[in-house]
Coordinates of C-alpha atoms in Angstrom, one line a residue:
X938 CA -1.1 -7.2 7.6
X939 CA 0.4 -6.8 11.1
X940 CA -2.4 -4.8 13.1
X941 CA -1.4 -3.2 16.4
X942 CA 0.7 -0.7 17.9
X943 CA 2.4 0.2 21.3
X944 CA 1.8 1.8 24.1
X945 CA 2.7 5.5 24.1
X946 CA 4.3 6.9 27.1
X947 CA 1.2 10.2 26.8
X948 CA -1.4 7.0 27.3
X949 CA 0.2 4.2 28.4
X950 CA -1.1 5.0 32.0
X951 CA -4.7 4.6 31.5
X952 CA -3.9 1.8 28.7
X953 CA -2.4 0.4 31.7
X954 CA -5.3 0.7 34.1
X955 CA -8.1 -0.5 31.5
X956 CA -6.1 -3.6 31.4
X957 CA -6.0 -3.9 35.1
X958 CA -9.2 -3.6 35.5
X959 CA -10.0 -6.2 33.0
X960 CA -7.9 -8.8 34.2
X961 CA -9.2 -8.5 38.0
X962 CA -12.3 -8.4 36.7
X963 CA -13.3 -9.9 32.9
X964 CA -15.6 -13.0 32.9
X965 CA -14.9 -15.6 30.5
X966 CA -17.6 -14.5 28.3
X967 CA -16.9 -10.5 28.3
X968 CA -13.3 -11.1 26.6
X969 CA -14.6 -14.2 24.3
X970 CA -14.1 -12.4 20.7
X971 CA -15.6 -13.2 17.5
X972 CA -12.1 -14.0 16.2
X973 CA -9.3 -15.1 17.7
X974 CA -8.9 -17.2 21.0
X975 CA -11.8 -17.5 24.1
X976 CA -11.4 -16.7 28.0
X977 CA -12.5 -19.4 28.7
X978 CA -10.1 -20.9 31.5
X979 CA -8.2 -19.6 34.0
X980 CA -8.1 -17.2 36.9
X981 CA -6.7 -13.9 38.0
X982 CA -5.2 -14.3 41.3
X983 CA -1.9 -15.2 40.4
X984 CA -0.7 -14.0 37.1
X985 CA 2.0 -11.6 38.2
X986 CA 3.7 -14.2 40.3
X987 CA 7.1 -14.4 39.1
X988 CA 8.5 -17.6 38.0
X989 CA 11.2 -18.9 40.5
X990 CA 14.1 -20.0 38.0
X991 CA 16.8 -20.9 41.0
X992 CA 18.2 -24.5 40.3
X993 CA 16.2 -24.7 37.3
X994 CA 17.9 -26.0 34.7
X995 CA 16.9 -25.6 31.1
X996 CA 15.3 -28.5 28.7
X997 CA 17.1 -30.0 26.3
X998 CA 14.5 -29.5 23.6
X999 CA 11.6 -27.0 23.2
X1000 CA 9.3 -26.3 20.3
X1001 CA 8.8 -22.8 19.0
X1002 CA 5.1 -22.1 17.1
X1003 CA 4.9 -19.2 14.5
X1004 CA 2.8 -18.3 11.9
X1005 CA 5.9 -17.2 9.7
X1006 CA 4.8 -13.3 9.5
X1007 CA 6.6 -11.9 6.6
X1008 CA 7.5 -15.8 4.7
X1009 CA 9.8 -15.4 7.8
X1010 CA 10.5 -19.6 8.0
X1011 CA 13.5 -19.5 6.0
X1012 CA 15.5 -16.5 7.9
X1013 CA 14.0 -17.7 11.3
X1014 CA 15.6 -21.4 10.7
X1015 CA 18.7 -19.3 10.0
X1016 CA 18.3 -18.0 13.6
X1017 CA 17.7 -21.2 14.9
X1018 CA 21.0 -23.2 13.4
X1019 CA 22.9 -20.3 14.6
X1020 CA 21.3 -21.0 17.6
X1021 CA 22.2 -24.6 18.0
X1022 CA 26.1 -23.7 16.8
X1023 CA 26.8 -21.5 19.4
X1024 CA 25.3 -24.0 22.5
X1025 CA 24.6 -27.4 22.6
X1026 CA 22.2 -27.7 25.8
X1027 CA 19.2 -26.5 23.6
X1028 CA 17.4 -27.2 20.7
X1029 CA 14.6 -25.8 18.8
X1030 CA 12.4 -26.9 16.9
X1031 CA 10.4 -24.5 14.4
X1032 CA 6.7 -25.4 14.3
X1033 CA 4.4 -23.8 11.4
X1034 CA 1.2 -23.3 13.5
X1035 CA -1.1 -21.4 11.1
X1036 CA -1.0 -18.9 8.5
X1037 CA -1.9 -16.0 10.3
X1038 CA -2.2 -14.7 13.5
X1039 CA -5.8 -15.9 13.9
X1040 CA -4.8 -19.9 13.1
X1041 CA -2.2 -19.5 15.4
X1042 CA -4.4 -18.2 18.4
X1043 CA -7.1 -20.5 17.9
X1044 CA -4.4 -23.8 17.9
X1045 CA -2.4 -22.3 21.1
X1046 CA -6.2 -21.9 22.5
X1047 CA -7.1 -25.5 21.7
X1048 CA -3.4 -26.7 22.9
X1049 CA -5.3 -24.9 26.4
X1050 CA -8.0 -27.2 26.4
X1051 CA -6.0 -30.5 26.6
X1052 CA -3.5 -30.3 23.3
X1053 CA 0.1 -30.7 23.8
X1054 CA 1.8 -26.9 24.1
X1055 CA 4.1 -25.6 22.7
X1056 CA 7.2 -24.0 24.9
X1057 CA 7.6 -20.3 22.7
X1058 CA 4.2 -18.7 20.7
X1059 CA 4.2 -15.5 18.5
X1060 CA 1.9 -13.6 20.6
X1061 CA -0.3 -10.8 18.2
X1062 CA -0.1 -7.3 19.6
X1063 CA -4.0 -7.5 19.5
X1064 CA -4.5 -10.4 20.7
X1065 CA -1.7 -11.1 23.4
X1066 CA -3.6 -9.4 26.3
X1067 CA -6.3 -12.4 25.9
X1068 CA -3.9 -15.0 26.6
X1069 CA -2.7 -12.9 29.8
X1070 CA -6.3 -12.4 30.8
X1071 CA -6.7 -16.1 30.3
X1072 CA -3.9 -16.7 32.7
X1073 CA -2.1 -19.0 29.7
X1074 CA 1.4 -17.3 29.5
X1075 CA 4.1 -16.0 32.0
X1076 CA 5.6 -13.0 33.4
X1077 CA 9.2 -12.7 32.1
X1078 CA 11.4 -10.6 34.4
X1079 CA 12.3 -13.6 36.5
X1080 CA 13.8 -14.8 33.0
X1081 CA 15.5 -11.6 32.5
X1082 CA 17.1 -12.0 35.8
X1083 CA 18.1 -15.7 35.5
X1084 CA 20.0 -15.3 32.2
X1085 CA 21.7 -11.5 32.9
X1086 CA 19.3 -10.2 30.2
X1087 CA 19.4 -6.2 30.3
X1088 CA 16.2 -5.7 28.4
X1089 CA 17.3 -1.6 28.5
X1090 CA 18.4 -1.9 25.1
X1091 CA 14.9 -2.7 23.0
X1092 CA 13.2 0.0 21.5
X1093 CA 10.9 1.6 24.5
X1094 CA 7.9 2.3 21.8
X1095 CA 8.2 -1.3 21.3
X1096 CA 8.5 -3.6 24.2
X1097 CA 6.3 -0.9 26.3
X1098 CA 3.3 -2.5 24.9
X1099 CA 4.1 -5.6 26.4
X1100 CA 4.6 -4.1 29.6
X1101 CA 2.2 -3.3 33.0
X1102 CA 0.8 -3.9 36.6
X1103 CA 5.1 -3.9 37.1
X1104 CA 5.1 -6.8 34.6
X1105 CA 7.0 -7.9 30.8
X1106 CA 4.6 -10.3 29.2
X1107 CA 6.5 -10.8 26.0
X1108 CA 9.2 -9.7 24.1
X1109 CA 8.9 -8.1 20.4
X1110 CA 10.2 -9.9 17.4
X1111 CA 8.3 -9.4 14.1
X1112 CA 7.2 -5.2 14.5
X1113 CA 6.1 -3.2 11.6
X1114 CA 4.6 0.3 10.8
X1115 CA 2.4 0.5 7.7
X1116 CA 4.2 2.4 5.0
X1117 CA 2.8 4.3 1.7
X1118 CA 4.7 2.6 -1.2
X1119 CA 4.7 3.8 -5.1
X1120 CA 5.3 2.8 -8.4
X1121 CA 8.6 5.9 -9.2
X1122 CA 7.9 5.0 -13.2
X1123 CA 4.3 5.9 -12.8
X1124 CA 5.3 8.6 -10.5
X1125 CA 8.2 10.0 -13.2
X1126 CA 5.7 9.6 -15.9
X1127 CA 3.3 11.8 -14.5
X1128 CA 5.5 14.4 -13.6
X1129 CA 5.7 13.6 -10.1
X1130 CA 8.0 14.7 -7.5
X1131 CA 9.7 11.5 -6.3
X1132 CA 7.9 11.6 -3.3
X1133 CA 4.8 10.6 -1.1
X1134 CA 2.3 12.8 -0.3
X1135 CA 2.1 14.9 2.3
X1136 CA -1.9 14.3 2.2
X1137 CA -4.5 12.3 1.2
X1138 CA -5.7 15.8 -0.4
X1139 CA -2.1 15.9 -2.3
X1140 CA -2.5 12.6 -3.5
X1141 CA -6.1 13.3 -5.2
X1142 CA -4.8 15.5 -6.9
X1143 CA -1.7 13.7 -8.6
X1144 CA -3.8 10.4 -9.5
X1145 CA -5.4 11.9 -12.4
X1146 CA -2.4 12.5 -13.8
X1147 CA -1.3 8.6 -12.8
X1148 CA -3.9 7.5 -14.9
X1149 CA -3.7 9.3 -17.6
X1150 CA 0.6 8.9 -17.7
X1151 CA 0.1 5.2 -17.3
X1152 CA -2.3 3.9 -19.7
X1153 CA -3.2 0.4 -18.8
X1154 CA -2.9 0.4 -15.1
X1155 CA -6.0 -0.7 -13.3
X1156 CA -6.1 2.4 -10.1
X1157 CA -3.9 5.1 -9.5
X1158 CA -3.8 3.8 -5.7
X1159 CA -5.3 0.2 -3.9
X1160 CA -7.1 0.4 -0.7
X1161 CA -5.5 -2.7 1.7
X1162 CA -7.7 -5.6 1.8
X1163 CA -10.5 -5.1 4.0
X1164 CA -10.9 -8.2 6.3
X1165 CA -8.9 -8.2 9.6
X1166 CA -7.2 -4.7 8.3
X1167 CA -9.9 -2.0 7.6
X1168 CA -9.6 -1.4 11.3
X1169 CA -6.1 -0.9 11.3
X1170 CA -5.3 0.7 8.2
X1171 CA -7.9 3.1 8.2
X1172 CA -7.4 4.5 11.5
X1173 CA -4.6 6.7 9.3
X1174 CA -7.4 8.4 7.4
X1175 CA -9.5 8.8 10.4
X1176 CA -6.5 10.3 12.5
X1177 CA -5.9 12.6 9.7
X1178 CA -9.5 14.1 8.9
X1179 CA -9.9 14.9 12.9
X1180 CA -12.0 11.5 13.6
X1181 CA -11.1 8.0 15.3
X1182 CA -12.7 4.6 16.2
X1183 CA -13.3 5.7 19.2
X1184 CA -12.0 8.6 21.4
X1185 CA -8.0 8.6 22.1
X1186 CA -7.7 6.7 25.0
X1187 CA -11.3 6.1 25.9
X1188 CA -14.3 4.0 24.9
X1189 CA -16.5 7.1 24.2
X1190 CA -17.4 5.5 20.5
X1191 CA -16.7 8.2 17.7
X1192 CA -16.8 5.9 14.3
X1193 CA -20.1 7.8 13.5
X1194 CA -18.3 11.6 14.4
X1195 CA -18.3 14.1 11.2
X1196 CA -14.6 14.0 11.2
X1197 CA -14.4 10.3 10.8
X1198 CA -17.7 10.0 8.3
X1199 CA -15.7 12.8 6.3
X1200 CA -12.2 10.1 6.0
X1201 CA -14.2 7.4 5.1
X1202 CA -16.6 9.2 2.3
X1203 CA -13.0 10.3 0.9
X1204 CA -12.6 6.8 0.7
X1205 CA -15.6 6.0 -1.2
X1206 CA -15.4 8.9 -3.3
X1207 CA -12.1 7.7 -4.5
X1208 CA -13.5 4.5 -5.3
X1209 CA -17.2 5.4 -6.7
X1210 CA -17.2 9.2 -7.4
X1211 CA -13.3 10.2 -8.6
X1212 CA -12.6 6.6 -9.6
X1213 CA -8.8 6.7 -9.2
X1214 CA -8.9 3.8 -6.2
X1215 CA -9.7 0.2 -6.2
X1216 CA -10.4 -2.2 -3.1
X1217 CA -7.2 -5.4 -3.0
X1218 CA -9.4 -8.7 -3.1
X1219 CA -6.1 -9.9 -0.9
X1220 CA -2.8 -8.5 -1.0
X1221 CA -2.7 -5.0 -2.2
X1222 CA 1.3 -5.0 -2.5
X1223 CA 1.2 -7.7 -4.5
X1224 CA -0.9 -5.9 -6.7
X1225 CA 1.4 -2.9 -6.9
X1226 CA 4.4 -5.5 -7.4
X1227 CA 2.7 -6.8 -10.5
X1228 CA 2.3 -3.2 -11.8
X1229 CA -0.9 -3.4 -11.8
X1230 CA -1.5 0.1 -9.5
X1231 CA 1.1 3.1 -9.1
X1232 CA 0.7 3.0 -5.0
X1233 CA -0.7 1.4 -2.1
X1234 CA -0.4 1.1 1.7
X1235 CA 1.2 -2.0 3.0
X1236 CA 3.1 -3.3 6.7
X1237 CA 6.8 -2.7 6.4
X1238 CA 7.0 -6.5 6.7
X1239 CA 6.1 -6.6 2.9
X1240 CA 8.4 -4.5 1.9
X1241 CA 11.4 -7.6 1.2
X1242 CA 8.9 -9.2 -1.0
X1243 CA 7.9 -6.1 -2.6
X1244 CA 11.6 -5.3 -3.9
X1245 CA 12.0 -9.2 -4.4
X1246 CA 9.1 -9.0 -6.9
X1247 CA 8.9 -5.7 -8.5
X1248 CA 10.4 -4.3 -11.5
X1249 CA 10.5 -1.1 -10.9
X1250 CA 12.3 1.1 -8.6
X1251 CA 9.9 1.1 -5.7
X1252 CA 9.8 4.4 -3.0
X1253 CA 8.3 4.0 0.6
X1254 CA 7.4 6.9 2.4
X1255 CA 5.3 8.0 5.9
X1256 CA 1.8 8.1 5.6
X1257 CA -0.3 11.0 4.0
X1258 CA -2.0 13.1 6.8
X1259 CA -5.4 14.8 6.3
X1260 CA -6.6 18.2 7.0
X1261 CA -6.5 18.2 10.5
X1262 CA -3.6 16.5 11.3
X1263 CA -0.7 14.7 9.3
X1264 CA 1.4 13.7 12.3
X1265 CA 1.0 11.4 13.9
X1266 CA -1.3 9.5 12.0
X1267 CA 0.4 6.1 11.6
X1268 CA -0.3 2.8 14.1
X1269 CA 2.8 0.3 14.5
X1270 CA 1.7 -3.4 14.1
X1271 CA 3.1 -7.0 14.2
X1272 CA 3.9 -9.9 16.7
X1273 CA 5.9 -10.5 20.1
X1274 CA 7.1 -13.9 21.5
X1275 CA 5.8 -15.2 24.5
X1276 CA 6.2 -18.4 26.8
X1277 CA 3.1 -20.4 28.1
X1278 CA 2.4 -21.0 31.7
X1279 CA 1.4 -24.3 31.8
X1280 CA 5.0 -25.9 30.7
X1281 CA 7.6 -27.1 32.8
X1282 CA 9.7 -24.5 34.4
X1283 CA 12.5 -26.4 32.3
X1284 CA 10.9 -25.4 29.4
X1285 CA 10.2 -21.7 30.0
X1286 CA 13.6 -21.0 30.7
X1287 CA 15.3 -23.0 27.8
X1288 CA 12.1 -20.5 26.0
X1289 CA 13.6 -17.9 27.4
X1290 CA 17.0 -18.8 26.4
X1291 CA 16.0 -18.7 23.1
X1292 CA 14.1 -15.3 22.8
X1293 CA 17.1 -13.7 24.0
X1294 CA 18.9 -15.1 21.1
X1295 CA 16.2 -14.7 18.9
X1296 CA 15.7 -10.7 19.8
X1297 CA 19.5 -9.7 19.6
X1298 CA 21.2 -7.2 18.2
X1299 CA 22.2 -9.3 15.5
X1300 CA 19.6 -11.6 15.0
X1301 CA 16.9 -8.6 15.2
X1302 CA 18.7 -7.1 12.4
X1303 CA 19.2 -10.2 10.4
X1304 CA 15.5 -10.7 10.7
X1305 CA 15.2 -6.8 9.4
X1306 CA 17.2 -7.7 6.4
X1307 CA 15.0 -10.8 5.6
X1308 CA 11.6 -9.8 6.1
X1309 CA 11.5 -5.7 6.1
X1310 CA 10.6 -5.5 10.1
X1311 CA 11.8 -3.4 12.5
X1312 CA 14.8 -3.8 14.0
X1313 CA 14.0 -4.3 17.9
X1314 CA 16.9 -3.2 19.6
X1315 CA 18.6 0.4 19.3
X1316 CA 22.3 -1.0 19.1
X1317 CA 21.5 -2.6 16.0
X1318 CA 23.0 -0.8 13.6
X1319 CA 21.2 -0.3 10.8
X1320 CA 23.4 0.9 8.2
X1321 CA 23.9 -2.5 6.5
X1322 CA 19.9 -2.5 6.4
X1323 CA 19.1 0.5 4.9
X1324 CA 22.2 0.2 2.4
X1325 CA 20.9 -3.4 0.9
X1326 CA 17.0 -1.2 1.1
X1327 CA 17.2 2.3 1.8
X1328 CA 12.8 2.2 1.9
X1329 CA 14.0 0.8 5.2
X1330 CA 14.9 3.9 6.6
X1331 CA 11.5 5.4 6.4
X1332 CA 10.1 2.7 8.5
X1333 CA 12.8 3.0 11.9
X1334 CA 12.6 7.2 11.2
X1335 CA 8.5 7.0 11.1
X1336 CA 8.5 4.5 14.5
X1337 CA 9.2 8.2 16.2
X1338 CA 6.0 9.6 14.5
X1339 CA 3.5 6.6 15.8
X1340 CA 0.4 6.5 17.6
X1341 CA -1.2 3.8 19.5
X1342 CA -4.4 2.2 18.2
X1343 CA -8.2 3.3 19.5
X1344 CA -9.5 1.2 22.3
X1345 CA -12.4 0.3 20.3
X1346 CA -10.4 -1.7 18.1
X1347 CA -7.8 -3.5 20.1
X1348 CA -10.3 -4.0 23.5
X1349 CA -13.7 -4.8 22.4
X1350 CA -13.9 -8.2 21.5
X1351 CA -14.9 -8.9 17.5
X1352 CA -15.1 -5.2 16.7
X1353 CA -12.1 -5.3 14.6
X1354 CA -14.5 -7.7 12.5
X1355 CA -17.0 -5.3 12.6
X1356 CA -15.4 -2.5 11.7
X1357 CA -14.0 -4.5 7.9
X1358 CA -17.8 -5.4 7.8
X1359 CA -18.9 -2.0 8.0
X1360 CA -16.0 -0.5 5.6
X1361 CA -16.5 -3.4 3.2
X1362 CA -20.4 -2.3 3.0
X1363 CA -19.1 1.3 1.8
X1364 CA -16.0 0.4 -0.2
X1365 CA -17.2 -2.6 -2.1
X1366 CA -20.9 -2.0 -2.2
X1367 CA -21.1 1.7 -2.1
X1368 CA -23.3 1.4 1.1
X1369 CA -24.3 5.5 2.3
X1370 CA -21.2 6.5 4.7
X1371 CA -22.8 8.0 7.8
X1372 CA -25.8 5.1 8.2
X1373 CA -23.0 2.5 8.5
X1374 CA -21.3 4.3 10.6
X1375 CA -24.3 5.0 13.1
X1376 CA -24.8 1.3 12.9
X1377 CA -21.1 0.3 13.5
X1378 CA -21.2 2.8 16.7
X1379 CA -24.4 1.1 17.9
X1380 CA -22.3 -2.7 17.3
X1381 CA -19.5 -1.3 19.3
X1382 CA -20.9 0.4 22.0
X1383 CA -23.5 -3.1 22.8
X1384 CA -19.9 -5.0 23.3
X1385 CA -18.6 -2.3 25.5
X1386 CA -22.0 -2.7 27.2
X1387 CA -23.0 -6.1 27.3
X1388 CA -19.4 -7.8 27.4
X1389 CA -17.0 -4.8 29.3
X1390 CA -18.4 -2.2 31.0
X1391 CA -20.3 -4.6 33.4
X1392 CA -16.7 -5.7 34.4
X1393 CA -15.0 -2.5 35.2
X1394 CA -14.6 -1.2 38.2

């Protein structure tokens, strides 16, 4: 649900660079995507100047545009009113500016053209590197500075992502990992141990004996649905047999590799050949919620809903590995907050007011105990969390155990949507592994070629 993941201090260098690069050099039309917001205004040659905050003095009112990740509205209007209770100079008003992170990036793109901004945006992991490429939001250390903001105290694997060329271009908020969740009836009726599997290989092997403990249930497990998450979700099964999108830290294409074809027929041999796995046609947690499979994989931001819903005592664990690897094999995801350039300086500092209020200690873990996110900063304690959800535990422990995502899915513009095509193909119409595979590499590799590589220097 939440596709992305931070920068890991082994890559976070060349991450670093690539991005560089791109923004002294990426033409409107390389970086225009097949989803999500276009390039198409703004320059390069002055993004990492520093707002100058002296004698500003913050607006009076400034409007905040989410998409509610995680039904979040209710628990981020919470924030909010405690917000206005402990100041007076600021208010905020909560604007519902899509459903998803792809409404919400196509309004703020439209607000670009001529629409009326707004003065605080949830920024996508995947997509916030457009809108600093697009010269549309601000660098946020002169903010830090302004308001005595020691920033020391978010979680490094988190805020890192949002960080280069000496620069913080938003703050996280809403940050998930994708966890493997189960059905412990099903699990104690087939003899399970009340666990998740160590492997995908492991987990084989135990749905037969789902399916036949639980008669009436549709799969033993439910493959995410595919649009907008194939990409991200599967890069666990790929990681895990050996394979990847695309070469760890590199554009070198790899989707059509034997490692990766081998994680994918698994895949399709759950579905067609072994029968014990069925595709979601849109939420596969709700699916598990309703009963209706013994286990899924699902963002950690479902998790509140899941134990909201359920009737069942419901167990979250890391994700399964493969044969080559089993750690790590999990990508973090979610949303950060960021403030537009082309707003008053009034505005981005009352904005920047906020997010600090927004992000703390407190509030972070407030947020946690709504939604199922992350916490965001390492002083909040999160014994109160994991008491009212102990699932939540496995979420902050596996944040140690991440990886960030392959280029090919979070740099090349539209190949996320290519990549659900291509899965969709073998999972839903039982389309021959390897050939879509060769084709997806050949998709990929003409938008590295025709709409990046040119660019690079």
């Amino acid at each position: 649900m939440f596709p992305s993941g931070p920068a890991r201090q082994s890559g976070e260098l060349s991450r670093r660079g690539f991005l560089g690069l791109a923004a002294a050099g990426l033409s409107a039309t390389a970086l225009s995507a097949c989803s999500g917001p276009s390039t198409s205004s703004g320059t390069t040659s002055d993004k990492h100047q520093q707002i100058d905050f002296t004698g500003v003095k913050p607006a009076r009112e400034i409007t905040f545009w989410s998409s509610n990740p995680g039904s979040s509205q209710e628990v981020t209007q919470q924030i909010i009113d405690a917000f206005h209770q402990s100041q007076s100079d600021i208010r905020v008003q909560l604007v519902t500016a899509g459903s998803n992170y792809e409404d919400i990036a196509q309004k703020f793109q439209a607000a670009q053209a001529g629409g009326k901004l707004p003065d605080l945006v949830v920024l996508s992991d995947v997509w916030w590197f457009r809108y600093y490429l697009q010269d549309s939001i601000i660098p946020l250390d002169s903010a830090f500075t302004a308001l005595n903001w020691d920033t020391s105290d978010y979680r490094e694997q988190l805020v890192s992502d949002y960080k280069y060329d000496g620069a913080t271009w938003a703050m996280p908020w809403a940050r998930s990992t994708p966890l493997f969740y189960w059905n412990k009836a099903h699990w104690a009726a087939a003899g399970l141990p009340d666990r998740a599997p160590t492997t995908w290989t492991e987990f084989a092997e135990w749905a037969p004996k789902l399916k036949a403990a639980n008669a009436g249930i549709q799969n033993a497990f439910q493959l995410p649905a595919l649009a907008g998450y194939a990409g991200w979700s599967f890069q666990n099964n790929l990681w895990g047999w050996g394979g990847s999108w695309s070469a760890k830290g590199a554009f070198d294409i790899t989707c059509d590799k034997p490692e990766s074809v081998a994680a994918l027929q698994f895949l399709a041999d759950a579905v067609y050949k072994n029968k014990w796995s069925g595709v979601a046609g849109k939420d596969s947690t709700n699916d598990l919620s309703a009963g209706a499979v013994s286990a899924t994989v699902g963002s950690t931001g479902s998790l509140v809903g899941i134990l909201k819903v359920a009737k069942f005592d419901v167990g979250a664990g890391f994700l399964p590995g493969g044969p080559a690897a089993t750690s790590p094999v999990c990508p973090t995801g979610g949303a950060g907050v960021g403030i537009p350039k082309k707003i008053k300086p009034e505005n981005q500092l009352a904005a920047a007011t906020f997010i600090k209020f927004l992000t703390s200690p407190e509030n972070t873990l407030k947020f946690a105990q709504a939604t199922g996110y992350m916490p965001v900063r390492k002083s909040a304690d999160p014994s109160s969390l994991i008491a009212k959800a102990p699932q939540s535990k496995v979420a902050i422990d596996q944040l140690a155990a991440t990886r960030n995502q392959d280029w090919a899915r979070v740099f090349l513009p539209g190949a996320d949507q290519e990549m659900a095509n291509a899965c969709a193909a073998i999972l839903t119409k039982n389309a021959e592994v390897q050939g879509e595979m060769t084709k997806l590499k050949s998709k990929l590799e003409g938008i590295y070629t025709s709409q990046v590589q040119p660019h690079l220097k």
